[in-house]
Coordinates of C-alpha atoms and ligand atoms in Angstrom, one line a residue:
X1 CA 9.0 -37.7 16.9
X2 CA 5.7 -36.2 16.7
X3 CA 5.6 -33.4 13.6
X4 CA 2.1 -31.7 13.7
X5 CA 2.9 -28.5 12.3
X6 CA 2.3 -30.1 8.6
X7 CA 0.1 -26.8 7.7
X8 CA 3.6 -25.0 8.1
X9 CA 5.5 -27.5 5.6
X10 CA 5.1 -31.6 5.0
X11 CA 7.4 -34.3 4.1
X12 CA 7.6 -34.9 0.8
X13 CA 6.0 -38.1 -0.4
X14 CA 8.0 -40.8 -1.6
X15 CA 6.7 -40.5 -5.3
X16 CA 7.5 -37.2 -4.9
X17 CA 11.4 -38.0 -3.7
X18 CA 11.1 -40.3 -7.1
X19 CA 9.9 -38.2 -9.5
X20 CA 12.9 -35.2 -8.5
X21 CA 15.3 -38.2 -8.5
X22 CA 14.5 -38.8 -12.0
X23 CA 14.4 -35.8 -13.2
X24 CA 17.5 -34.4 -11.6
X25 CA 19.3 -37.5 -12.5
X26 CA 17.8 -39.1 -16.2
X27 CA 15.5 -36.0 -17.2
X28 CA 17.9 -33.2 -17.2
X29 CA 16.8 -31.3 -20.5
X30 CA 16.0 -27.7 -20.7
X31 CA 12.2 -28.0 -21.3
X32 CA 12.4 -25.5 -24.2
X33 CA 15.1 -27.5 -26.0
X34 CA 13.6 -28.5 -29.4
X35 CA 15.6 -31.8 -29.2
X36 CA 14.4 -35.2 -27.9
X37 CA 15.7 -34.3 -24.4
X38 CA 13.7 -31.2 -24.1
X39 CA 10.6 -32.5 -25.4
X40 CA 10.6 -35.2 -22.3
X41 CA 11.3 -32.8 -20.0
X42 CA 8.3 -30.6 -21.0
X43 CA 6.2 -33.5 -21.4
X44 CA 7.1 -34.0 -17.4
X45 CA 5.8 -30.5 -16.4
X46 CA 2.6 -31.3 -18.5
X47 CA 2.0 -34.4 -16.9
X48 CA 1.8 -32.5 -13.8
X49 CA 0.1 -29.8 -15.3
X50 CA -2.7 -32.2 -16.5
X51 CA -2.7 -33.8 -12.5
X52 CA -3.1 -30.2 -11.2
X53 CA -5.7 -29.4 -13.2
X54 CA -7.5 -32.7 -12.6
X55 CA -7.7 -31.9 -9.3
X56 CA -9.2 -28.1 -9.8
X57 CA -11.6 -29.4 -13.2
X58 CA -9.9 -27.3 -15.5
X59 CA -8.2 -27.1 -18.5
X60 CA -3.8 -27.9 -18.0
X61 CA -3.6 -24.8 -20.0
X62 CA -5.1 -22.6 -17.2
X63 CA -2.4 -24.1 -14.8
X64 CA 0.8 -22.0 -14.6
X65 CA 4.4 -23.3 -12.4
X66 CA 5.7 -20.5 -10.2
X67 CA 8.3 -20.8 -7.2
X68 CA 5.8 -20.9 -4.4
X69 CA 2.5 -19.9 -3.5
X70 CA 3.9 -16.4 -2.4
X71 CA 4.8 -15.9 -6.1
X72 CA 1.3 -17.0 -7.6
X73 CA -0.5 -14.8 -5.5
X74 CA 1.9 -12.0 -6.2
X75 CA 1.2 -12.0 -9.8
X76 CA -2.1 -11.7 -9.8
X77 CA -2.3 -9.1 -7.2
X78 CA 0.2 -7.0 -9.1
X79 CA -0.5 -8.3 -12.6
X80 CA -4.0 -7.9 -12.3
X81 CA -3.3 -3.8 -10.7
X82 CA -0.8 -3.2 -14.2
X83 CA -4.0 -4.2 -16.3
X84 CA -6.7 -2.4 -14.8
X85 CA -5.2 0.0 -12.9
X86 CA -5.8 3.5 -14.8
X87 CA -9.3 2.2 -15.2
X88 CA -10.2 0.8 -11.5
X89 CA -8.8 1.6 -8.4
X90 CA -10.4 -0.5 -5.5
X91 CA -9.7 -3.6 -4.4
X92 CA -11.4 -5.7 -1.9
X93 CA -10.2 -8.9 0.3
X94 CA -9.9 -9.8 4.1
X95 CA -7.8 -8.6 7.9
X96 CA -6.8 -12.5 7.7
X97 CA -5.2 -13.4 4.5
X98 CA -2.1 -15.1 4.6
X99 CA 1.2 -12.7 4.2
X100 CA 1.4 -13.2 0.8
X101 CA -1.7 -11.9 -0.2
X102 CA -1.7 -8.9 3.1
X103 CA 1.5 -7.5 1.6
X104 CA 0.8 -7.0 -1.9
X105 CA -2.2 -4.9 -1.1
X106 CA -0.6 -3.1 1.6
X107 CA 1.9 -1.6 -1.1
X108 CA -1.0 -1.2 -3.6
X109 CA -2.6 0.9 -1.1
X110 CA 1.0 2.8 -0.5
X111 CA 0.5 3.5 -4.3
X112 CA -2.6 4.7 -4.5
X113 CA -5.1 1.9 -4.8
X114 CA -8.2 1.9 -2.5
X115 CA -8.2 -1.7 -0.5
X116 CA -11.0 -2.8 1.3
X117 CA -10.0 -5.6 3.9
X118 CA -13.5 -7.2 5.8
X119 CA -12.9 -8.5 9.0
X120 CA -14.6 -11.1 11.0
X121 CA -17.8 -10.0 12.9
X122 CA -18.0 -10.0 16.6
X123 CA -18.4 -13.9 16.5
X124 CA -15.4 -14.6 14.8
X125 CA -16.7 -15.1 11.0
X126 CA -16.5 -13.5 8.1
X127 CA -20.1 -13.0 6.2
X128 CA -19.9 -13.5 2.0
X129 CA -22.4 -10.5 1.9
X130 CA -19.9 -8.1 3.7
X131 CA -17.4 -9.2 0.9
X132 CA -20.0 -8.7 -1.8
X133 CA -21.3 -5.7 -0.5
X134 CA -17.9 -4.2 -0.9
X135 CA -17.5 -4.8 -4.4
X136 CA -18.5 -2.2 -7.0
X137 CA -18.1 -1.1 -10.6
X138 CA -14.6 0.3 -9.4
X139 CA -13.2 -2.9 -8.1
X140 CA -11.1 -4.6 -10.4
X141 CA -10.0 -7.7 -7.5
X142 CA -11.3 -9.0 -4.8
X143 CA -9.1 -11.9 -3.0
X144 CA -10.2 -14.1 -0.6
X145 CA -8.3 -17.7 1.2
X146 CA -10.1 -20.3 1.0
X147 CA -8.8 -22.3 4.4
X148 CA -7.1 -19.6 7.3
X149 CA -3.4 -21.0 7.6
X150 CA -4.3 -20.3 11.3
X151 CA -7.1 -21.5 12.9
X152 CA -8.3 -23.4 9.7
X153 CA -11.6 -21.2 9.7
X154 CA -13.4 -21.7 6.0
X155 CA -13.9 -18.3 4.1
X156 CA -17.4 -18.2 1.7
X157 CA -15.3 -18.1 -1.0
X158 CA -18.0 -19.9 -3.0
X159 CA -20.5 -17.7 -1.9
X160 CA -19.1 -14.3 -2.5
X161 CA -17.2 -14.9 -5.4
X162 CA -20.6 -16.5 -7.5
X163 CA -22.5 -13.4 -6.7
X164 CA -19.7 -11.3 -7.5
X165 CA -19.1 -12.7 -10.7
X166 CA -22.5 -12.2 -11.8
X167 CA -22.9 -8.9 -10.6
X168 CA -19.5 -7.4 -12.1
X169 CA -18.0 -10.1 -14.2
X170 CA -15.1 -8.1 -15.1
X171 CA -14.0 -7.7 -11.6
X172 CA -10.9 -10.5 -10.8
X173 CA -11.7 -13.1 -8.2
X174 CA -8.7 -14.8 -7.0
X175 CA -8.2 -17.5 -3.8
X176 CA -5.7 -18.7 -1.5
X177 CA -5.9 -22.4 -1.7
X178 CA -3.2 -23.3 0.1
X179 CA -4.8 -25.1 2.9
X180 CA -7.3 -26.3 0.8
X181 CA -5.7 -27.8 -1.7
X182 CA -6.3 -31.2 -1.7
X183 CA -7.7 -31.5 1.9
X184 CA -10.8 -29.6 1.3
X185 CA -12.4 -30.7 -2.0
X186 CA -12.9 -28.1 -4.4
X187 CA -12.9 -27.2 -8.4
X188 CA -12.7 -24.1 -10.0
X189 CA -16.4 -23.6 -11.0
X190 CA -17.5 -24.7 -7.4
X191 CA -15.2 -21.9 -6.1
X192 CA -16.2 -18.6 -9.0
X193 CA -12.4 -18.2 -9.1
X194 CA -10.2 -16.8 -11.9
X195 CA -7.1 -17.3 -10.3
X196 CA -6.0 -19.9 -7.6
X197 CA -2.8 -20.0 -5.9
X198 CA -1.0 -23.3 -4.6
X199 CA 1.7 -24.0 -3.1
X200 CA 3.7 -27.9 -3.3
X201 CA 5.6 -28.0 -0.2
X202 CA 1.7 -27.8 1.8
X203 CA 0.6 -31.4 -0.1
X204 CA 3.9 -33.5 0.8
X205 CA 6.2 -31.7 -2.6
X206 CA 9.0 -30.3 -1.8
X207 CA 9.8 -26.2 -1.5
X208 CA 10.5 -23.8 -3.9
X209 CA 7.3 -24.9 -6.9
X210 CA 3.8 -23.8 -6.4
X211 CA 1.5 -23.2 -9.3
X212 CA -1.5 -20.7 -9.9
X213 CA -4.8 -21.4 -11.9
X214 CA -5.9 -18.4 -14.1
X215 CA -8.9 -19.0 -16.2
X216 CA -8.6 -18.4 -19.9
X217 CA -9.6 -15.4 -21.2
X218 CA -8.7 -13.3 -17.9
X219 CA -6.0 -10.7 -18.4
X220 CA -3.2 -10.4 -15.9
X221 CA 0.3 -9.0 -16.8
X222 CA 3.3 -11.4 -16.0
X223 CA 5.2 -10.5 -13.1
X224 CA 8.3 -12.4 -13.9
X225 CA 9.5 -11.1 -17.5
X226 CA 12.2 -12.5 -19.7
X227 CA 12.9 -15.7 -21.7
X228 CA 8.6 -16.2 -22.2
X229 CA 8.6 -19.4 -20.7
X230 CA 4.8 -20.8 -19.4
X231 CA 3.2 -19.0 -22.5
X232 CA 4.9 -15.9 -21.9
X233 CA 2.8 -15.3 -18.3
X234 CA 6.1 -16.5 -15.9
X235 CA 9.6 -16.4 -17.4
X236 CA 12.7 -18.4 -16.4
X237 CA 13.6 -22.1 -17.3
X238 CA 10.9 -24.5 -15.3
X239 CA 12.2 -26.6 -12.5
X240 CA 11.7 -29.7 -13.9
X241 CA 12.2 -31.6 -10.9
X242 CA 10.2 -29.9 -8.6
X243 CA 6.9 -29.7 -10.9
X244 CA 7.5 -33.7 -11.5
X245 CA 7.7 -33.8 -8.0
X246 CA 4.4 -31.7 -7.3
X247 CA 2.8 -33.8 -10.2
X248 CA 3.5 -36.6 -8.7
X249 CA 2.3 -36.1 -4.7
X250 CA -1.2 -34.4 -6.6
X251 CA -1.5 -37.8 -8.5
X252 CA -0.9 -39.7 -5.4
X253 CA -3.1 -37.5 -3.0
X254 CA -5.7 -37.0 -5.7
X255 CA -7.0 -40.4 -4.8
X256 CA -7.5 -40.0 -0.8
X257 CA -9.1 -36.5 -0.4
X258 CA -12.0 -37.9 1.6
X259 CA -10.4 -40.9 3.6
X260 CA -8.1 -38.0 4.6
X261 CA -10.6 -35.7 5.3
X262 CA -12.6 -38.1 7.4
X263 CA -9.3 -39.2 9.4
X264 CA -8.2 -35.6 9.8
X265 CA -11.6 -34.8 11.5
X266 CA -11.3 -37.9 13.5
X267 CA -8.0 -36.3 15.1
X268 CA -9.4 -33.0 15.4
X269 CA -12.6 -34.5 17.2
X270 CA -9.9 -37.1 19.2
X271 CA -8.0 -33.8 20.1
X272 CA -10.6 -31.9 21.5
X273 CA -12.5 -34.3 23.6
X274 CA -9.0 -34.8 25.2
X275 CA -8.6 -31.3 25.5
X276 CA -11.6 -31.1 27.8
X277 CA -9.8 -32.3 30.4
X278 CA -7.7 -29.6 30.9
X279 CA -7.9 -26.9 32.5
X280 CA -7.3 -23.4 31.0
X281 CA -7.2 -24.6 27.4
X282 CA -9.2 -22.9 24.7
X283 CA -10.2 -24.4 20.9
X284 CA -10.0 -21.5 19.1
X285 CA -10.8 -23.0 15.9
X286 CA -14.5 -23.0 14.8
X287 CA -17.2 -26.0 13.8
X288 CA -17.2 -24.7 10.0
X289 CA -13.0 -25.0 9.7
X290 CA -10.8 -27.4 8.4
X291 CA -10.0 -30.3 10.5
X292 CA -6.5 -30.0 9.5
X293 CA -6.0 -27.0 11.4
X294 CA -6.4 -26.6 15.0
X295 CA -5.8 -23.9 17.1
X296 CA -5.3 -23.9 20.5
X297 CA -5.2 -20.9 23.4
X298 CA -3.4 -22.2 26.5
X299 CA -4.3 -20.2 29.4
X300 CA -0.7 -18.2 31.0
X301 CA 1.8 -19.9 28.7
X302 CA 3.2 -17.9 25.7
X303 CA 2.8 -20.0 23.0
X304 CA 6.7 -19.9 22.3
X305 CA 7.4 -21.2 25.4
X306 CA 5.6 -24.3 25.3
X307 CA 6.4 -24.6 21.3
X308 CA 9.9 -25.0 22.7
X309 CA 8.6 -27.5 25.5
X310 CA 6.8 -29.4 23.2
X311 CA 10.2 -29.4 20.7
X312 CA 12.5 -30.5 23.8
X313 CA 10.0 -33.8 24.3
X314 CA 10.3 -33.9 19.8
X315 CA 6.9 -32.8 19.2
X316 CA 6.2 -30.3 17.0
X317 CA 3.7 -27.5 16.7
X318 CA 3.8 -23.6 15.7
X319 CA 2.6 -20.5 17.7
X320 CA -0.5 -19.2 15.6
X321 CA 1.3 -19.6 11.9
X322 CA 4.8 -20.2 11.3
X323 CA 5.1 -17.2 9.4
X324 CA 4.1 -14.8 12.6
X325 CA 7.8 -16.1 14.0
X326 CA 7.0 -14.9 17.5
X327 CA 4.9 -11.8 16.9
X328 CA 1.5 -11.2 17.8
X329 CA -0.8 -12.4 15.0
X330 CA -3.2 -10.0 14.1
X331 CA -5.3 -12.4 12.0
X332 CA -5.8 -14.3 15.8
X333 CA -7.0 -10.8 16.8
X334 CA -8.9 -10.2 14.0
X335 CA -10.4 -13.5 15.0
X336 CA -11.8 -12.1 17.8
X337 CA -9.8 -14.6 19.9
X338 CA -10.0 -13.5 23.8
X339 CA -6.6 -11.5 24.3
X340 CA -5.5 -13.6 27.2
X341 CA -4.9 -16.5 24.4
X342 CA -3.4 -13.7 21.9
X343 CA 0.2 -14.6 23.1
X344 CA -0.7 -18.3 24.3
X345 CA -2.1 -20.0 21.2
X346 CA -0.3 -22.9 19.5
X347 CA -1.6 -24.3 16.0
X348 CA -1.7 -28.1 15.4
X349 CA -2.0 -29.0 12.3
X350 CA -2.7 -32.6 10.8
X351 CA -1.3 -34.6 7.3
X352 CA -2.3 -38.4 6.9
X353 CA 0.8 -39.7 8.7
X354 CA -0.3 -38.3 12.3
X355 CA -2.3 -41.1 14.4
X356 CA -3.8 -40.9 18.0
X357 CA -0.4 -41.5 19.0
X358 CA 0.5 -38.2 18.4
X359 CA -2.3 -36.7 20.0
X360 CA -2.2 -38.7 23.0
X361 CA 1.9 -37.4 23.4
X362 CA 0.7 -34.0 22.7
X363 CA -1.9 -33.8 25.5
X364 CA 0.1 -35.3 28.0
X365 CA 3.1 -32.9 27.4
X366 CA 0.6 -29.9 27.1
X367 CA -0.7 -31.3 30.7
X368 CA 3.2 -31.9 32.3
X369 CA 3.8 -28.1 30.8
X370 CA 1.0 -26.6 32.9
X371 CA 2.0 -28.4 35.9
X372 CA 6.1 -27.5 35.5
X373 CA 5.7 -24.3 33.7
X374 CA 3.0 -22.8 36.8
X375 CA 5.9 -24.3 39.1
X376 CA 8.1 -22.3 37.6
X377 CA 6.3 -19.0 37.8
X378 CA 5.2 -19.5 41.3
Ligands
PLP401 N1 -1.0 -19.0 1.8 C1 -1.2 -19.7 2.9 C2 -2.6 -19.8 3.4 C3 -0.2 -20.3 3.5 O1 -0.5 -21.0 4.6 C4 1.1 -20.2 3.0 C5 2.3 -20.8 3.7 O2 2.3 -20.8 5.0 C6 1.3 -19.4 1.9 C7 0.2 -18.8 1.3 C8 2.7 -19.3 1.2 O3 3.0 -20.4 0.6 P1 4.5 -20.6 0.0 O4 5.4 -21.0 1.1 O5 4.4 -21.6 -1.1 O6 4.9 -19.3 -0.6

């Protein structure tokens, strides 16, 4: 089998598969039990705390557990709209942010908020100063990914968010890291973020834990309310095994971020220069993106037909994200990509496990599906 859709999920690492063992199995205490039981399953979650925050350079108490990224970024959205919402009413961010991130503001808009969303230019990229530009004394957020889940394009969040903080250092920068955690290498001060949201199940931990970074001192209301677990900011018992799991892969993968890199970008570049030998095939993805992420237009095939070609020869891909299930992405749209390859684009997307073996299965089917599928049609 072939899996290259690791952007939409990865296998969880075998320290990972260890650490939930143990924890299901010898670490079963309620993390806010005062007895000996409890206090070693908290320490757990604050070992993984720490590893999180080693990786972002901050402090473990700035790192929160939540179920998933869609959570983390949730909270912040709507936290930080309770806090400063009878004061501020704007909020800025981009046409391609993940879902999770889209959604929230959509319904802010729906009650009342005004949300700027900055779109690519006519080339396909997103300029920091059309972000910053956007800001003003009104804006209490402005949220901007860090890695597009789809064609692995990277936003200036570095860029946008330094000159933003300086210039209205009240207003709430947050960041979609998911596809950057861990692949692309950066820390919270690098980024100007207040809040970042992560997600395990992207970094080889399993579903259902993510985390989000919020920088002391910045005031968003909890979203989850109830028994004040996570210092009161996200209520309801911690799953143990999942954050030892998630502190375990970080640990693990904290150690390789640039031998991956550099292999991920020897795919991508292995990828393409195969890809020039077909005919009708466009990269979509562009020179300042991720080499994780590749994104692919293949002329007069819909991208769900040959995701199912590929699956019938066990390889694996998506069509533009995993999330778009089948419907048009308008983030590829927003993306400028040419319409013909709005229906036809597949994403590949790379972890450390994928060799040129892969590729070289990938190509060749991609090349037997042009052949058998233009049969078909004619
Ligand atoms: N943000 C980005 C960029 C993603 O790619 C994803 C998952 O596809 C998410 C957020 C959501 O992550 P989770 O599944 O942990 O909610």
């Amino acid at each position: 089998m072939h899996y290259l859709d690791n952007a939409a999920t990865t296998k969880p690492s075998v320290a990972c598969v260890k650490a939930v063992n143990h924890a299901l199995c010898e670490n079963f205490g309620n993390p806010s039990s005062l007895y000996r039981l409890g206090i070693d399953a908290e320490k757990a979650i604050n070992e993984a705390r720490e590893n999180i925050a080693a990786v972002l350079g901050c402090d473990m108490g700035e790192i929160y557990f939540t179920s998933c990224a869609t959570e983390s970024s949730n909270t912040v959205i709507f936290g930080a709209a309770e806090n400063f919402g009878k004061r501020k009413k704007k909020a800025v961010t981009t046409t391609v942010e993940h879902p999770s991130v889209a959604h929230c503001f959509d319904k802010l808009e729906k009650a009342g908020f005004e949300v700027v969303r900055i779109s690519p230019d006519e080339k396909g990229e997103i300029k920091a100063e059309e972000i910053i530009s956007a800001v003003d004394e009104n804006t209490f957020l402005v949220s901007c990914m860090l890695v597009n889940n789809e064609t692995g394009y990277i936003l200036p969040v570095s860029e946008a968010f330094k000159r933003i903080k300086k210039k209205y250092p009240e207003c709430i920068t947050h960041c979609d890291g998911v596809q950057g955690f861990l692949k692309i290498p950066f820390k919270v001060k690098s980024l100007y973020a207040d809040c970042i949201s992560l997600s395990g199940h992207k970094v080889h931990a399993s579903k259902g834990v993510g985390a989000l970074y919020v920088k002391k001192g910045v005031r968003i209301a909890p979203y989850i309310i109830g028994g004040g677990q996570e210092k009161n900011f996200r209520s309801g018992t911690e799953c143990v095994p999942l954050i030892s799991g998630f502190g375990a892969t970080v640990k693990e993968l904290s150690l390789t971020i640039d031998e991956r890199y550099k292999q991920a970008l020897e795919l991508k570049k292995y990828l393409a220069e195969k890809l020039e030998s077909c005919k009708g095939i466009k990269l979509n993805s562009k020179e300042n993106s991720s080499p994780y992420i590749v994104s692919v237009g293949v002329e007069n095939i819909k991208a769900e037909t040959l995701l199912h070609y590929l699956e019938a020869r066990e390889i694996y891909v998506s069509s533009g994200s995993a999330c778009s299930k089948g419907k048009r992405s308008s983030v590829l749209e927003s993306f400028r990509i040419p319409g013909k390859y709005l229906d036809s684009t597949i994403r590949v997307s790379f972890c450390e496990f994928n060799t040129k073996e892969d590729i070289d299965a990938l190509v060749t089917e991609i090349k037997k599906a042009q052949n058998n599928l233009a049969k078909i049609k004619k």
